[in-house]
Each structure stands twice: as C-alpha cells, then as structure tokens.
XYZ file of C-alpha atoms in Angstrom:
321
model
C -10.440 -52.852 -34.567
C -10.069 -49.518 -36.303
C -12.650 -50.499 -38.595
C -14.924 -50.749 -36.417
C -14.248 -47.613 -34.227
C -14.200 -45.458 -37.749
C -18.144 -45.058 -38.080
C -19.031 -44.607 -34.280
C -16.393 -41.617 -34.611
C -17.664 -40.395 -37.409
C -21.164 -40.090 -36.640
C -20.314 -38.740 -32.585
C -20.692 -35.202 -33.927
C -22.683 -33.502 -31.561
C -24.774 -29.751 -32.013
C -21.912 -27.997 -30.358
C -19.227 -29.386 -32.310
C -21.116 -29.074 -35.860
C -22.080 -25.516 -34.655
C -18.190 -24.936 -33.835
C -17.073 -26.511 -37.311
C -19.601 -24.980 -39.705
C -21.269 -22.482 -37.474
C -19.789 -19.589 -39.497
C -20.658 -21.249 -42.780
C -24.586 -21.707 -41.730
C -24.982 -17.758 -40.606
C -23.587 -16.952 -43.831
C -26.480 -19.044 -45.396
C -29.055 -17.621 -43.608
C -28.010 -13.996 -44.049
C -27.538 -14.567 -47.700
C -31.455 -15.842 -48.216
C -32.550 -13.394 -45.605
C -30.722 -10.032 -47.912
C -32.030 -11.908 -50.908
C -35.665 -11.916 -49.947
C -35.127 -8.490 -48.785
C -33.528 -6.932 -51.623
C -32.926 -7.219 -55.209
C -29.767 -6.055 -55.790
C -28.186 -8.536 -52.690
C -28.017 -11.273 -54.395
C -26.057 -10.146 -58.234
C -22.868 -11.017 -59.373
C -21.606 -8.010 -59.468
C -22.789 -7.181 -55.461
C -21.091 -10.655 -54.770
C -17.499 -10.267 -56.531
C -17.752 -6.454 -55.018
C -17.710 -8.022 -51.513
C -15.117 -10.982 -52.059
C -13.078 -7.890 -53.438
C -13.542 -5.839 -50.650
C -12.592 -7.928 -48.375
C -9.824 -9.542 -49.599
C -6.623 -7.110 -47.901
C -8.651 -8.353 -44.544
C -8.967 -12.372 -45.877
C -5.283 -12.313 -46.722
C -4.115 -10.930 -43.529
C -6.937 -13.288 -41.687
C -5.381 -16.575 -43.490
C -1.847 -15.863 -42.047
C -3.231 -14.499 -38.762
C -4.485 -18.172 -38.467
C -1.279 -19.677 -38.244
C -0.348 -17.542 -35.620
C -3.071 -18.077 -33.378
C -3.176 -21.922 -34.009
C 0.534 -21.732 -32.816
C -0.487 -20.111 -29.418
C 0.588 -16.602 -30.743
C -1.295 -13.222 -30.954
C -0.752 -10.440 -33.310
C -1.490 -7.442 -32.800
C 0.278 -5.305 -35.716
C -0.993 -6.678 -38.622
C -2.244 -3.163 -39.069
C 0.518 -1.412 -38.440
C 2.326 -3.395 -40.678
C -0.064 -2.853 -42.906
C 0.279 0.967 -42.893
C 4.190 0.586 -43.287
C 3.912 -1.757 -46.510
C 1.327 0.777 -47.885
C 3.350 3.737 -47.505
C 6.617 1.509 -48.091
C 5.299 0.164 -51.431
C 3.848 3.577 -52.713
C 6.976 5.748 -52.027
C 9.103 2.931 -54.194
C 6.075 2.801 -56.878
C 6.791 6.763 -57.467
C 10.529 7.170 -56.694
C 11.853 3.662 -58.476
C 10.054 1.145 -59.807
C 6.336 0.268 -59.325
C 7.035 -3.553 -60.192
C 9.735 -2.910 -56.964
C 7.482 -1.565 -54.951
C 4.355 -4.534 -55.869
C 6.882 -7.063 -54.318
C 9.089 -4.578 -51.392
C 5.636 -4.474 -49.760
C 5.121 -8.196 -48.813
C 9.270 -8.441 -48.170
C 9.032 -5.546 -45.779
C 5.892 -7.405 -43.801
C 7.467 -10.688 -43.697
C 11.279 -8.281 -42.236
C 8.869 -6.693 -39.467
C 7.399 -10.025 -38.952
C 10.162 -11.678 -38.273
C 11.405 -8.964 -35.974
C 8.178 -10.056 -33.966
C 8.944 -13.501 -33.555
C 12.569 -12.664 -32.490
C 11.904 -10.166 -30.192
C 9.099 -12.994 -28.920
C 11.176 -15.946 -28.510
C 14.440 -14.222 -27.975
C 13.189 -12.424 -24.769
C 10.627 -15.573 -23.942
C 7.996 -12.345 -23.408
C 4.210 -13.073 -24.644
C 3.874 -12.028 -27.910
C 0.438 -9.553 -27.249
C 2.809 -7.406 -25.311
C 5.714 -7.718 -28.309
C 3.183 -6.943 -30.787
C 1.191 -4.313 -28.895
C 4.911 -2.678 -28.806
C 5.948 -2.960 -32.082
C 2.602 -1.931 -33.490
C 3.116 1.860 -32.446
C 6.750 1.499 -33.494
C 5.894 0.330 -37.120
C 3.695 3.107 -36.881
C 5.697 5.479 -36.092
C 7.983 4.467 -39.013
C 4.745 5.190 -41.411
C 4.403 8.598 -40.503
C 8.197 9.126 -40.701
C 8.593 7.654 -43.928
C 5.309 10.250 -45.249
C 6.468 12.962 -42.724
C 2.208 12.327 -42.234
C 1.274 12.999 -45.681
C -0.353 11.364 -48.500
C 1.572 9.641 -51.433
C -0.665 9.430 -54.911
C -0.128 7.025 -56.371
C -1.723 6.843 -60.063
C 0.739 4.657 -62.081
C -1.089 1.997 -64.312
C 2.133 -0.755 -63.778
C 0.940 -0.326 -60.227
C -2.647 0.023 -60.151
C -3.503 -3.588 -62.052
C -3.151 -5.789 -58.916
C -5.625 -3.765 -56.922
C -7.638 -2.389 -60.300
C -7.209 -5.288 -62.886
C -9.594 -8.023 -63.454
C -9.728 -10.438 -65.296
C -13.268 -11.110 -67.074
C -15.727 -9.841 -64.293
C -13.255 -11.251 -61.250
C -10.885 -8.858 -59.908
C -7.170 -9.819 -59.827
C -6.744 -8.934 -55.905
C -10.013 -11.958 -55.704
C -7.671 -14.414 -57.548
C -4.439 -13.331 -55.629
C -6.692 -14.360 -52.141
C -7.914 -17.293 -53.623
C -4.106 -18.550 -54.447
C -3.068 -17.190 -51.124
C -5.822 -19.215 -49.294
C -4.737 -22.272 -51.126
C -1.460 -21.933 -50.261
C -1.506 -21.764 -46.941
C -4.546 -24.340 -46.725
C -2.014 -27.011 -48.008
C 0.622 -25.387 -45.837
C -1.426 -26.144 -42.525
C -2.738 -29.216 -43.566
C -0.592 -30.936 -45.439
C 2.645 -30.406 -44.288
C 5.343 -31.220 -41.584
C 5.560 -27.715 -40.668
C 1.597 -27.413 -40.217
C 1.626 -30.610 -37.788
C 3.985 -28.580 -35.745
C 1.943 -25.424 -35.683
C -0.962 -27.207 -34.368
C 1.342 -29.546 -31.586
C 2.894 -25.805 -31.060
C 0.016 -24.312 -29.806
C -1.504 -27.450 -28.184
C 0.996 -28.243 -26.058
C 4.186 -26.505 -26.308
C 5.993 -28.211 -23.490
C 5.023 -31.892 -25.412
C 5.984 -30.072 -28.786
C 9.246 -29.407 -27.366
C 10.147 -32.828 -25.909
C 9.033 -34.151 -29.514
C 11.797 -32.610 -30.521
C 9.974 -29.344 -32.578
C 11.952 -26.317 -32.600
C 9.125 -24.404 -30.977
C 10.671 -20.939 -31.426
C 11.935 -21.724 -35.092
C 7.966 -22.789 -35.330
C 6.791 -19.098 -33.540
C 8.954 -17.201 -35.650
C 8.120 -18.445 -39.219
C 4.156 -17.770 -38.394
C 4.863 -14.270 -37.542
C 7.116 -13.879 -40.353
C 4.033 -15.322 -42.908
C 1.605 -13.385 -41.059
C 3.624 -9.738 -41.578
C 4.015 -10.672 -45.163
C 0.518 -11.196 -45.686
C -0.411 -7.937 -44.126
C 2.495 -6.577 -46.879
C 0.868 -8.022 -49.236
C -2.775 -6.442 -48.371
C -1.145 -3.424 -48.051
C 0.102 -3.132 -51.781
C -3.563 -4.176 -52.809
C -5.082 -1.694 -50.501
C -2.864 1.323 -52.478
C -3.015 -0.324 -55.652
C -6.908 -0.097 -55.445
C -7.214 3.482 -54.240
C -3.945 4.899 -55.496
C -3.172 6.704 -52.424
C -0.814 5.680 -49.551
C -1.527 6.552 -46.126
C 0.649 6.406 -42.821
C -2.990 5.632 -41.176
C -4.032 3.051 -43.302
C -4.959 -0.257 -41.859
C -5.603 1.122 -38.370
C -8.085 -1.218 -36.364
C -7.566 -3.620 -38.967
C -5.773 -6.233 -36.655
C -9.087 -6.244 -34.485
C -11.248 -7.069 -37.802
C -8.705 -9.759 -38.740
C -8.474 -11.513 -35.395
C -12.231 -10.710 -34.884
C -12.405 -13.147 -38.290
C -10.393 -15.568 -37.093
C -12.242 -16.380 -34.403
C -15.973 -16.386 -36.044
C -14.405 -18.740 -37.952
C -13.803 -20.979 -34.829
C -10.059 -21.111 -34.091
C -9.498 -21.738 -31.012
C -8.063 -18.275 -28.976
C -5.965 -20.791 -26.484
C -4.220 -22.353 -30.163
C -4.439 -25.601 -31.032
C -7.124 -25.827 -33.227
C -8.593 -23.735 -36.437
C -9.176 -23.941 -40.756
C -7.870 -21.295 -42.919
C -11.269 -21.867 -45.008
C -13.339 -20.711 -41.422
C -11.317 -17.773 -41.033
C -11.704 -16.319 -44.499
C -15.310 -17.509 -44.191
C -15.335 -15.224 -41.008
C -14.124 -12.248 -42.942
C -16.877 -12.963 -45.414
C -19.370 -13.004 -42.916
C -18.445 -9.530 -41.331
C -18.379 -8.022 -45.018
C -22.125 -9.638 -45.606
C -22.835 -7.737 -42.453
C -21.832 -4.348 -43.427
C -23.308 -5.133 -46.802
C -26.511 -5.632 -45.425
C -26.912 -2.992 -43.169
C -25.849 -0.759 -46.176
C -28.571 -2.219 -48.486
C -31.031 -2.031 -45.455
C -29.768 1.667 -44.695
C -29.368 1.071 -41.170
C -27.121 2.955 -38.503
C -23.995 1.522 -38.515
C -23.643 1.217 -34.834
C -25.892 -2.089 -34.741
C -23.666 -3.252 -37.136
C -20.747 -2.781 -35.041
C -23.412 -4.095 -32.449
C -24.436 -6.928 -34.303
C -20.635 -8.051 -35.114
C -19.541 -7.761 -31.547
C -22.355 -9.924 -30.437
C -22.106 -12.654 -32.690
C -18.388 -12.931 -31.657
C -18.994 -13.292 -28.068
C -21.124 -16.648 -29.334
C -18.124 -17.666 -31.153
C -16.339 -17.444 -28.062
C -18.979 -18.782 -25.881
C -19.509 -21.909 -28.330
C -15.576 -22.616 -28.174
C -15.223 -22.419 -24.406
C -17.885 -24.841 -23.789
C -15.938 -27.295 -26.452
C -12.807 -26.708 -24.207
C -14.945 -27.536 -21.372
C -16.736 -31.012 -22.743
C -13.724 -32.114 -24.106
C-alpha cells in the first residue's frame, strides 16, 4: 500500500509549497544573474567569499535562532547577547588570556541563554516578553562591564578566528559552515530535533507523548545564546574593537532571516539550510545596492517587502493545509 501512495506524494507538490520550500533559494538565483549581467565585479571569488564572510556572525546566530522558533519560541536578545559576549570576550582577551576569552564568549551566550529559557518556563510567561526583558538587561550589563567605552583589541592569538583564512576562505566561513552542519544533523537527525519540531507543533500532544517540553524550550534558548556568543567573538576578532553597542538590531536581521527562509513564525516547521540561505539573500541585497550605488533606504525597502511575501506565502500554507 505504501508503495503505491509514495509517488502520488511525491509528485503533489504544488506552486505554493515549492515556492515555500525553495522560494528563498530561487530569488537568490535570480539576483545573482541579474548583479552579474549588471556588473563585473558581482560575480568574483573574492566579492563572493567577502559576502559569506560578512555574514556569517548573522548565519550563526540565524542557525540557532531556528531552533527556537521551530520550538514555538521567540528571541529577541540575540543582540544583546551579542553585545555582552563581545565586550565579555574582549575584556578577557586583554586582561587574561585571549585563547580564554575565544571560548568565555560562546559559554557566556549559552549562561544568558539559559537564563531565558528558565525565566520562560519557570514563570510559564511567553518568551517575546522574557526576551524583550532580558535584552535591555544584558544590555545594560555591556555598558557596565565597558563603563560605555571601547576595548581595542589588537592581539594576533585573538584576531585569527575573525582575520585568519585559510587559502582564500576565511576561518569565521569554515567555523559557519561546521556550525551549520552541526546543527543541520542536530534538527534532523536526532531524538532531540523530533521533539523540537512536535514542541512547537503541538505542545499540548508533545507533552502527553511524554517530551519534557520545558527541558525541550530551555536547551534551544541555551544553543541559540551561545551562538550569538560565538558571533560575538568573530565580530571583535574581525574588527579588533569591542563595543557595548555592538549587535544592536541584529535580532531583527536574524529573525528577519529566519523567516525568508520559510520557517514557520507559529513553530512547527523550518531548515537550518533556508535560514542561512535567508541571511545570504539579505547580504546579496545590500551587496547589490552597493555595487548599483543606490540609496540604502530601498534596500531596507526592498528587504521589508520581500519578507511580508515570506509571510504571506506561509499563511496561505497554514490556511490550505
């Protein structure tokens, strides 16, 4: 019987649904041979790796936002997160050890993290309010650890994981890519991935399953402030300056990402791969409109509208299904 319901399922894709599963993947086609016929220097390897680069503190952060947001969660203080890890990380790299301070960053993310998910399961409140919170908290902590300065930080045992590359690819590009594969297998092919998507599908049938739901919640917000740890060591690394401002709007770019990339807002549903692919397409964006010299309010413009399709495309799958 399966055998013979396997092809009719597999060939039931309709428009909406192929536009919902590699939607994000065809724009970035069609900008890519649209920048190339318009300019030279689009389509180089050395414009391409400068993008992937770029963008990867915002892919990192987007690939553990995912799990979150699958799992019915929201976060919103991945950037302030971000800001403590930089400032965090580049105090240790100049007062003890820069090696210390490469891997405090990501273990004071996935601390903060974890606060979230306690705070949002212990108190059963919705976890855009918690995070909303805790976001000008973290803050605050920036600025207290800087007293609102800057921190230089020009040390070479620091500077290779933002700086380094190996060949023409640069080290924070390979540190995404096994960051992206990690968590891809995480979601996808493991027991504690099922339960993130039966989490945020149906958390009253997750719990009489048996799935410790809040267990579940917590660890995603834990991996999710660690990965914003981690793009904040990459982020001072690269510049060699801490900031208690840095990453600020950047949870609005990351969840903006995750959401070009298709994953469902209500949970449930979403691919790693979309949501770094939805990062990529916001950086070809701002790319272009460089190249093409254009004000960057229609990028800004431009960005906003294409995620309102993204949004539009996945309601009316929630609404045929």
């Amino acid at each position: 019987m399966s055998d013979v319901q396997t092809p009719a399922r597999r060939f039931s894709i309709t428009p909406g649904d192929f536009a919902r599963e590699y939607g994000v993947l065809t724009i970035i086609v069609i900008l890519m041979v649209g920048l190339s016929l318009i300019s030279d220097s689009f389509l180089t390897a050395r414009n391409l790796l400068n993008i992937v680069n770029q963008s990867a503190p915002l892919a990192i952060i987007a690939c553990a936002l995912t799990l979150v947001i699958i799992g019915g969660g929201f976060d919103l203080s991945t950037g302030a997160i971000f800001g403590v890890a930089s400032v965090a990380a580049g105090w240790i790299a100049v007062h003890v050890d820069p090696y210390t301070a490469i891997i405090a960053g990501p273990l004071i993310g996935f601390a903060l993290g974890t606060l979230n998910g306690a705070i949002i399961t212990g108190f059963g409140v919705h976890s855009f309010l918690v995070t909303l919170a805790t976001s000008l908290v973290y803050r605050g902590i920036a600025i207290l650890i800087t007293g609102g300065a800057l921190i230089p930080v020009r040390i070479a045992e620091f500077s290779w994981i933002g700086r380094g590359r190996i060949g023409m690819v640069n080290i924070a590009v390979v540190v995404l890519i096994i960051f992206m594969v990690i968590f891809m297998v995480l979601l996808n092919r493991t027991t504690f991935g099922r339960r993130v998507f039966a989490v945020g599908g149906n958390e009253e049938a997750a719990i009489l399953s048996g799935i410790r739901t809040n267990l579940i919640k917590i660890v995603t917000f834990s991996l999710s402030g660690m990965a914003a740890g981690l793009a904040g060591v990459i982020a001072v690394s690269r510049i060699s300056m801490a900031s208690p401002q840095a990453g600020v709007g950047m949870e609005f770019e990351a969840i903006a990402a995750v959401i070009l990339g298709g994953t469902s807002i209500m949970g449930g549903s979403g691919a790693i791969w979309r949501s770094v692919a939805g990062v990529l397409l916001m950086a070809l964006i701002g790319n272009g409109f460089n190249i093409l010299n254009v004000n960057p309010f229609f990028k800004d413009l431009t960005t906003g509208v294409i995620i309102v399709v993204a949004v539009a495309l996945a309601a009316s799958g929630r609404r045929s299904r």
